[in-house]
């Protein structure tokens, strides 16, 4: 296996999950074991069609009511997931700000979009007086990172990655680089997304949605979107052990590869390259895949399966919790639910741009 740049071992010491199946590890574990999809008809204010909605998310007692009014859905979910991850990691943020040695990197594809629609629709209908100044600050992709930083006093480096299906993989890659270079003592990796009406309309008009039942891997009948957030607290092993933190898993490798041209064959080759770089010549004990029911993603992992017929059959969290349910963070969440000493492979096919892979091991939730 190719090691990550540098020498420090990177570990995960805290995890927080806001998913369509419910909040927290136990709700996610039950959903993952059952494999029952979380898709249902959406309420009218979130669009027409089916999706995986975080209807059980309860921010009361976590997000103050006055601030709750000012947050879009991705920011609310991210806040809730970070609250869980810090508690799980044994980090007390209530005594004061976390300071400039804690960093944060967020992956999202819908961040800012819900607020952008809420800001622009009244503007088009009634002119400038119809646009709400309360909504405007959320109209950017990094709104969630700003709200979370203020809530928990995070003053270290912050970045937001916007990359469709694989934004959280890129956030994970950024976090490992910061830790190995000593930029921060700990980094929160967050994947977050929220449903909104224009998203459903765009996906429907583009013919991306599964319209006859739930999505099925390799059926080529389309996917369904989801929403939610996942937060992971990463540290070097030395730092985690020095503060007596419980180690949940080790991040063994992260790899991304960009195709040289925009074609299915080139993207499949890039995905195979990223997986090979992350896993080396080893055989994974568990394989978590990013197939979602659309031909554009599924054909990439189908090609990978043909290359490695001896590997275990992959499981696909997007068929349960939806696409854009953390922009790849849901794959890492599923991998963390597998109690496994061996290598857990996460393969992240993308409809455009970089193809990603990561390997975690010694998972002990």
CSV table of C-alpha atoms in Angstrom, one decimal:
chain,number,residue,atom,x,y,z
A,1,UNK,CA,0.0,0.0,0.0
A,2,UNK,CA,1.3,3.5,-0.8
A,3,UNK,CA,1.5,5.5,2.4
A,4,UNK,CA,0.2,9.0,2.7
A,5,UNK,CA,2.8,11.8,2.2
A,6,UNK,CA,4.9,12.3,5.3
A,7,UNK,CA,5.3,9.8,8.2
A,8,UNK,CA,2.7,10.6,10.7
A,9,UNK,CA,-0.2,8.1,11.1
A,10,UNK,CA,-3.6,9.8,10.7
A,11,UNK,CA,-6.5,8.6,12.8
A,12,UNK,CA,-10.2,9.3,13.3
A,13,UNK,CA,-11.2,9.9,16.9
A,14,UNK,CA,-14.7,11.3,16.6
A,15,UNK,CA,-17.7,10.9,14.2
A,16,UNK,CA,-21.1,12.6,14.0
A,17,UNK,CA,-23.8,11.6,11.6
A,18,UNK,CA,-27.0,13.4,10.4
A,19,UNK,CA,-28.6,11.0,7.9
A,20,UNK,CA,-32.0,10.4,6.4
A,21,UNK,CA,-32.3,7.3,8.6
A,22,UNK,CA,-31.8,9.4,11.7
A,23,UNK,CA,-29.1,11.1,13.8
A,24,UNK,CA,-26.1,9.3,15.3
A,25,UNK,CA,-24.2,6.1,14.9
A,26,UNK,CA,-26.9,3.7,16.1
A,27,UNK,CA,-29.5,4.9,13.7
A,28,UNK,CA,-26.9,4.7,10.9
A,29,UNK,CA,-25.8,1.2,11.9
A,30,UNK,CA,-29.4,-0.1,12.0
A,31,UNK,CA,-30.1,1.4,8.5
A,32,UNK,CA,-26.8,0.0,7.1
A,33,UNK,CA,-27.5,-3.5,8.4
A,34,UNK,CA,-31.1,-3.5,7.1
A,35,UNK,CA,-30.2,-2.0,3.7
A,36,UNK,CA,-33.7,-0.5,3.5
A,37,UNK,CA,-33.7,2.7,1.3
A,38,UNK,CA,-34.8,5.9,3.0
A,39,UNK,CA,-36.6,7.5,0.0
A,40,UNK,CA,-40.0,9.0,0.2
A,41,UNK,CA,-42.1,11.7,-1.5
A,42,UNK,CA,-40.7,15.1,-0.5
A,43,UNK,CA,-42.8,17.9,1.1
A,44,UNK,CA,-43.8,20.6,-1.5
A,45,UNK,CA,-41.4,23.2,0.0
A,46,UNK,CA,-38.4,21.0,-0.9
A,47,UNK,CA,-39.5,20.1,-4.4
A,48,UNK,CA,-41.5,17.6,-6.4
A,49,UNK,CA,-40.5,14.0,-6.4
A,50,UNK,CA,-38.8,11.5,-4.2
A,51,UNK,CA,-35.6,11.9,-2.1
A,52,UNK,CA,-34.0,10.9,1.2
A,53,UNK,CA,-35.1,13.6,3.7
A,54,UNK,CA,-33.6,14.1,7.2
A,55,UNK,CA,-37.0,14.3,8.7
A,56,UNK,CA,-35.8,13.0,12.1
A,57,UNK,CA,-33.2,15.8,12.6
A,58,UNK,CA,-33.8,17.6,15.8
A,59,UNK,CA,-31.6,20.6,16.4
A,60,UNK,CA,-33.3,21.7,19.6
A,61,UNK,CA,-30.8,22.0,22.4
A,62,UNK,CA,-27.9,22.0,19.9
A,63,UNK,CA,-28.6,25.1,17.7
A,64,UNK,CA,-29.9,28.3,19.6
A,65,UNK,CA,-33.3,29.3,18.2
A,66,UNK,CA,-32.2,32.8,17.1
A,67,UNK,CA,-29.3,31.3,15.1
A,68,UNK,CA,-31.5,28.5,13.7
A,69,UNK,CA,-33.6,31.0,11.8
A,70,UNK,CA,-30.5,32.2,9.9
A,71,UNK,CA,-29.1,28.9,8.8
A,72,UNK,CA,-29.7,27.0,5.6
A,73,UNK,CA,-30.2,23.2,5.7
A,74,UNK,CA,-26.5,22.2,5.0
A,75,UNK,CA,-25.4,24.5,7.8
A,76,UNK,CA,-27.9,23.1,10.3
A,77,UNK,CA,-26.9,19.5,9.4
A,78,UNK,CA,-23.2,20.3,9.6
A,79,UNK,CA,-23.6,22.0,13.0
A,80,UNK,CA,-25.4,18.9,14.3
A,81,UNK,CA,-22.8,16.5,13.0
A,82,UNK,CA,-19.9,18.5,14.4
A,83,UNK,CA,-21.6,18.7,17.8
A,84,UNK,CA,-21.8,14.9,17.8
A,85,UNK,CA,-18.2,14.4,16.4
A,86,UNK,CA,-16.6,16.6,19.1
A,87,UNK,CA,-18.5,14.9,21.9
A,88,UNK,CA,-17.6,11.5,20.5
A,89,UNK,CA,-13.9,12.6,20.3
A,90,UNK,CA,-13.9,13.8,23.9
A,91,UNK,CA,-13.3,17.4,22.9
A,92,UNK,CA,-14.9,19.9,25.3
A,93,UNK,CA,-15.8,23.1,23.3
A,94,UNK,CA,-18.1,24.4,26.0
A,95,UNK,CA,-15.2,25.7,28.1
A,96,UNK,CA,-14.1,28.1,25.3
A,97,UNK,CA,-13.1,28.5,21.7
A,98,UNK,CA,-11.3,25.5,20.1
A,99,UNK,CA,-8.7,28.0,18.9
A,100,UNK,CA,-6.3,28.2,16.0
A,101,UNK,CA,-4.9,24.7,16.2
A,102,UNK,CA,-8.2,23.1,15.1
A,103,UNK,CA,-8.9,23.3,11.4
A,104,UNK,CA,-11.9,22.5,9.3
A,105,UNK,CA,-12.5,21.4,5.7
A,106,UNK,CA,-16.0,21.0,4.2
A,107,UNK,CA,-17.2,19.1,1.1
A,108,UNK,CA,-20.5,20.0,-0.4
A,109,UNK,CA,-22.2,20.3,-3.8
A,110,UNK,CA,-25.4,22.1,-2.7
A,111,UNK,CA,-23.9,24.5,-0.1
A,112,UNK,CA,-25.3,28.0,-0.8
A,113,UNK,CA,-27.8,26.7,-3.5
A,114,UNK,CA,-30.9,26.5,-1.3
A,115,UNK,CA,-30.3,30.0,0.0
A,116,UNK,CA,-29.5,31.2,-3.5
A,117,UNK,CA,-32.9,30.0,-4.7
A,118,UNK,CA,-34.7,31.5,-1.6
A,119,UNK,CA,-33.0,34.8,-2.3
A,120,UNK,CA,-33.4,35.0,-6.0
A,121,UNK,CA,-37.0,33.8,-6.5
A,122,UNK,CA,-38.6,36.8,-4.6
A,123,UNK,CA,-36.1,39.1,-6.3
A,124,UNK,CA,-37.4,38.0,-9.7
A,125,UNK,CA,-41.0,38.2,-8.6
A,126,UNK,CA,-41.0,41.5,-6.7
A,127,UNK,CA,-37.6,43.2,-7.4
A,128,UNK,CA,-34.9,44.1,-5.0
A,129,UNK,CA,-37.3,44.8,-2.1
A,130,UNK,CA,-38.4,41.2,-2.3
A,131,UNK,CA,-34.9,39.8,-1.6
A,132,UNK,CA,-34.2,39.1,2.1
A,133,UNK,CA,-31.0,40.3,3.6
A,134,UNK,CA,-31.3,37.5,6.2
A,135,UNK,CA,-30.9,34.9,3.5
A,136,UNK,CA,-28.1,36.6,1.6
A,137,UNK,CA,-25.1,35.4,3.8
A,138,UNK,CA,-26.0,31.8,3.1
A,139,UNK,CA,-25.8,32.2,-0.7
A,140,UNK,CA,-22.2,30.9,-0.8
A,141,UNK,CA,-20.8,27.4,-0.7
A,142,UNK,CA,-18.7,28.1,2.4
A,143,UNK,CA,-21.6,29.3,4.5
A,144,UNK,CA,-21.6,26.1,6.6
A,145,UNK,CA,-18.0,26.4,7.5
A,146,UNK,CA,-18.5,30.0,8.6
A,147,UNK,CA,-21.4,29.1,10.8
A,148,UNK,CA,-19.6,26.1,12.3
A,149,UNK,CA,-16.4,28.1,13.0
A,150,UNK,CA,-18.4,30.7,14.8
A,151,UNK,CA,-20.4,28.2,16.8
A,152,UNK,CA,-17.4,26.2,18.1
A,153,UNK,CA,-14.7,28.8,18.1
A,154,UNK,CA,-12.6,27.2,15.4
A,155,UNK,CA,-9.9,29.6,14.3
A,156,UNK,CA,-7.5,27.4,12.4
A,157,UNK,CA,-7.5,27.0,8.6
A,158,UNK,CA,-10.8,26.5,6.8
A,159,UNK,CA,-11.6,25.4,3.3
A,160,UNK,CA,-14.7,24.3,1.3
A,161,UNK,CA,-14.5,21.8,-1.5
A,162,UNK,CA,-17.2,21.8,-4.2
A,163,UNK,CA,-16.9,18.8,-6.4
A,164,UNK,CA,-20.2,17.0,-7.0
A,165,UNK,CA,-20.0,13.4,-5.8
A,166,UNK,CA,-16.5,13.5,-4.4
A,167,UNK,CA,-16.2,16.8,-2.5
A,168,UNK,CA,-15.8,15.0,0.9
A,169,UNK,CA,-13.0,12.9,-0.5
A,170,UNK,CA,-11.1,16.1,-1.4
A,171,UNK,CA,-11.8,17.5,2.0
A,172,UNK,CA,-10.4,14.3,3.5
A,173,UNK,CA,-7.3,14.7,1.4
A,174,UNK,CA,-6.9,18.3,2.5
A,175,UNK,CA,-7.1,17.3,6.1
A,176,UNK,CA,-4.4,14.7,5.9
A,177,UNK,CA,-2.1,17.2,4.2
A,178,UNK,CA,-2.7,19.8,6.9
A,179,UNK,CA,-2.0,17.3,9.7
A,180,UNK,CA,1.2,15.9,8.1
A,181,UNK,CA,2.5,19.4,7.6
A,182,UNK,CA,1.8,20.4,11.2
A,183,UNK,CA,-0.7,23.2,10.2
A,184,UNK,CA,-3.2,22.0,12.9
A,185,UNK,CA,-3.4,19.5,15.8
A,186,UNK,CA,-6.9,18.4,14.7
A,187,UNK,CA,-9.1,18.8,11.6
A,188,UNK,CA,-12.8,18.4,11.2
A,189,UNK,CA,-13.7,16.8,7.9
A,190,UNK,CA,-17.4,17.6,7.1
A,191,UNK,CA,-19.6,16.5,4.2
A,192,UNK,CA,-22.9,18.3,4.0
A,193,UNK,CA,-25.8,18.8,1.6
A,194,UNK,CA,-29.5,19.8,1.7
A,195,UNK,CA,-32.4,19.3,-0.6
A,196,UNK,CA,-34.1,22.3,-2.3
A,197,UNK,CA,-36.8,22.7,-5.0
A,198,UNK,CA,-34.6,23.9,-7.8
A,199,UNK,CA,-32.3,20.9,-7.4
A,200,UNK,CA,-35.2,18.5,-7.9
A,201,UNK,CA,-36.4,20.5,-11.0
A,202,UNK,CA,-32.9,20.5,-12.5
A,203,UNK,CA,-32.4,16.8,-12.0
A,204,UNK,CA,-35.8,15.9,-13.4
A,205,UNK,CA,-35.3,18.0,-16.5
A,206,UNK,CA,-31.8,16.6,-17.0
A,207,UNK,CA,-33.3,13.0,-16.8
A,208,UNK,CA,-31.1,12.1,-13.9
A,209,UNK,CA,-33.9,10.9,-11.5
A,210,UNK,CA,-35.1,7.4,-10.9
A,211,UNK,CA,-38.8,7.7,-11.7
A,212,UNK,CA,-39.9,4.1,-11.3
A,213,UNK,CA,-39.0,3.0,-7.8
A,214,UNK,CA,-35.8,3.1,-5.8
A,215,UNK,CA,-32.4,3.3,-7.6
A,216,UNK,CA,-30.7,0.0,-8.4
A,217,UNK,CA,-26.9,-0.3,-9.0
A,218,UNK,CA,-26.0,-1.0,-12.6
A,219,UNK,CA,-29.6,-0.7,-13.8
A,220,UNK,CA,-29.0,2.7,-15.4
A,221,UNK,CA,-32.4,3.9,-14.4
A,222,UNK,CA,-31.2,7.0,-12.5
A,223,UNK,CA,-30.6,8.0,-8.9
A,224,UNK,CA,-32.4,9.8,-6.1
A,225,UNK,CA,-30.9,12.7,-4.1
A,226,UNK,CA,-30.5,12.8,-0.3
A,227,UNK,CA,-29.4,15.2,2.3
A,228,UNK,CA,-27.5,15.1,5.6
A,229,UNK,CA,-24.0,15.7,7.0
A,230,UNK,CA,-21.1,13.7,8.3
A,231,UNK,CA,-18.3,15.0,10.5
A,232,UNK,CA,-15.1,13.2,11.3
A,233,UNK,CA,-12.4,14.4,13.8
A,234,UNK,CA,-8.9,13.6,12.4
A,235,UNK,CA,-5.6,13.9,14.3
A,236,UNK,CA,-2.2,12.4,14.1
A,237,UNK,CA,-1.9,9.3,16.2
A,238,UNK,CA,0.7,10.9,18.4
A,239,UNK,CA,-1.6,13.8,19.2
A,240,UNK,CA,-4.6,11.5,19.8
A,241,UNK,CA,-2.6,9.3,22.2
A,242,UNK,CA,-1.2,12.2,24.0
A,243,UNK,CA,-4.6,13.4,25.1
A,244,UNK,CA,-5.9,9.9,25.7
A,245,UNK,CA,-8.4,9.9,22.8
A,246,UNK,CA,-10.2,6.7,21.7
A,247,UNK,CA,-9.0,5.9,18.2
A,248,UNK,CA,-11.9,4.9,15.9
A,249,UNK,CA,-10.0,4.1,12.8
A,250,UNK,CA,-6.8,4.8,10.9
A,251,UNK,CA,-6.8,6.7,7.6
A,252,UNK,CA,-4.4,4.6,5.6
A,253,UNK,CA,-4.5,6.4,2.2
A,254,UNK,CA,-6.4,8.9,0.1
A,255,UNK,CA,-5.9,9.2,-3.7
A,256,UNK,CA,-7.5,11.2,-6.5
A,257,UNK,CA,-6.8,11.0,-10.2
A,258,UNK,CA,-8.1,13.3,-13.0
A,259,UNK,CA,-8.9,11.8,-16.5
A,260,UNK,CA,-6.9,13.2,-19.4
A,261,UNK,CA,-10.1,13.5,-21.4
A,262,UNK,CA,-13.9,13.6,-20.8
A,263,UNK,CA,-15.0,10.1,-21.7
A,264,UNK,CA,-16.3,7.1,-19.8
A,265,UNK,CA,-13.2,5.1,-20.5
A,266,UNK,CA,-10.9,7.8,-19.3
A,267,UNK,CA,-12.9,8.2,-16.1
A,268,UNK,CA,-12.9,4.5,-15.5
A,269,UNK,CA,-9.1,4.4,-15.9
A,270,UNK,CA,-8.7,7.3,-13.5
A,271,UNK,CA,-10.9,5.6,-10.9
A,272,UNK,CA,-8.8,2.4,-11.2
A,273,UNK,CA,-5.6,4.5,-10.9
A,274,UNK,CA,-6.9,6.2,-7.7
A,275,UNK,CA,-7.9,2.8,-6.2
A,276,UNK,CA,-4.5,1.3,-7.1
A,277,UNK,CA,-2.7,4.2,-5.6
A,278,UNK,CA,-4.6,4.0,-2.4
A,279,UNK,CA,-4.8,0.2,-2.0
A,280,UNK,CA,-1.6,-1.0,-3.8
A,281,UNK,CA,-1.6,-4.7,-4.5
A,282,UNK,CA,-3.6,-5.6,-1.4
A,283,UNK,CA,-7.2,-7.1,-1.4
A,284,UNK,CA,-9.7,-5.1,0.6
A,285,UNK,CA,-11.6,-6.8,3.4
A,286,UNK,CA,-14.6,-4.6,2.7
A,287,UNK,CA,-15.5,-2.5,-0.4
A,288,UNK,CA,-17.8,0.5,-0.1
A,289,UNK,CA,-18.7,1.9,-3.6
A,290,UNK,CA,-20.2,5.1,-4.9
A,291,UNK,CA,-22.6,3.6,-7.5
A,292,UNK,CA,-26.0,5.4,-7.3
A,293,UNK,CA,-28.1,3.8,-10.0
A,294,UNK,CA,-27.0,6.1,-12.8
A,295,UNK,CA,-25.1,4.8,-15.8
A,296,UNK,CA,-22.5,7.5,-15.6
A,297,UNK,CA,-21.2,6.4,-12.2
A,298,UNK,CA,-22.2,2.7,-12.2
A,299,UNK,CA,-20.2,1.9,-15.4
A,300,UNK,CA,-17.0,3.1,-13.7
A,301,UNK,CA,-17.4,0.7,-10.8
A,302,UNK,CA,-18.6,-2.1,-13.0
A,303,UNK,CA,-15.3,-1.8,-14.9
A,304,UNK,CA,-13.4,-1.9,-11.6
A,305,UNK,CA,-15.3,-5.0,-10.5
A,306,UNK,CA,-14.3,-6.8,-13.7
A,307,UNK,CA,-10.6,-5.9,-13.1
A,308,UNK,CA,-10.9,-7.4,-9.6
A,309,UNK,CA,-13.2,-10.4,-9.6
A,310,UNK,CA,-11.6,-11.8,-6.4
A,311,UNK,CA,-12.5,-8.7,-4.3
A,312,UNK,CA,-15.6,-8.8,-2.0
A,313,UNK,CA,-18.8,-7.5,-3.5
A,314,UNK,CA,-19.2,-3.8,-2.9
A,315,UNK,CA,-22.0,-2.2,-0.9
A,316,UNK,CA,-23.5,1.1,-2.0
A,317,UNK,CA,-24.7,3.6,0.7
A,318,UNK,CA,-26.1,6.0,-2.0
A,319,UNK,CA,-28.8,3.4,-2.7
A,320,UNK,CA,-30.0,3.8,0.9
A,321,UNK,CA,-29.3,7.4,1.8
A,322,UNK,CA,-29.2,9.1,-1.6
A,323,UNK,CA,-26.7,11.0,-3.8
A,324,UNK,CA,-25.4,14.3,-2.5
A,325,UNK,CA,-26.0,13.2,1.1
A,326,UNK,CA,-22.7,14.7,2.1
A,327,UNK,CA,-21.0,14.5,-1.4
A,328,UNK,CA,-19.1,11.4,-0.6
A,329,UNK,CA,-19.1,11.7,3.2
A,330,UNK,CA,-21.8,9.0,3.3
A,331,UNK,CA,-19.2,6.5,1.9
A,332,UNK,CA,-16.8,7.2,4.7
A,333,UNK,CA,-19.6,7.0,7.2
A,334,UNK,CA,-20.6,3.5,5.9
A,335,UNK,CA,-17.0,2.4,6.0
A,336,UNK,CA,-16.8,3.5,9.7
A,337,UNK,CA,-19.8,1.2,10.4
A,338,UNK,CA,-17.8,-1.9,9.4
A,339,UNK,CA,-15.9,-3.2,12.4
A,340,UNK,CA,-12.9,-4.4,10.6
A,341,UNK,CA,-9.2,-4.8,11.3
A,342,UNK,CA,-8.4,-5.1,7.6
A,343,UNK,CA,-8.6,-2.6,4.7
A,344,UNK,CA,-11.9,-0.9,4.0
A,345,UNK,CA,-11.8,0.4,0.5
A,346,UNK,CA,-13.9,3.5,-0.4
A,347,UNK,CA,-14.2,4.0,-4.1
A,348,UNK,CA,-15.6,7.4,-5.3
A,349,UNK,CA,-16.6,7.5,-9.0
A,350,UNK,CA,-17.4,11.0,-10.2
A,351,UNK,CA,-19.6,12.1,-13.1
A,352,UNK,CA,-17.0,14.8,-13.9
A,353,UNK,CA,-13.4,15.6,-12.9
A,354,UNK,CA,-11.4,13.7,-10.3
A,355,UNK,CA,-12.0,10.1,-9.4
A,356,UNK,CA,-11.2,9.3,-5.8
A,357,UNK,CA,-10.5,6.5,-3.4
A,358,UNK,CA,-9.6,6.1,0.3
A,359,UNK,CA,-8.6,3.3,2.5
A,360,UNK,CA,-9.3,3.1,6.3
A,361,UNK,CA,-8.4,0.2,8.6
A,362,UNK,CA,-8.6,-0.9,12.2
A,363,UNK,CA,-12.1,0.4,12.5
A,364,UNK,CA,-13.5,0.1,16.0
A,365,UNK,CA,-16.7,2.0,16.6
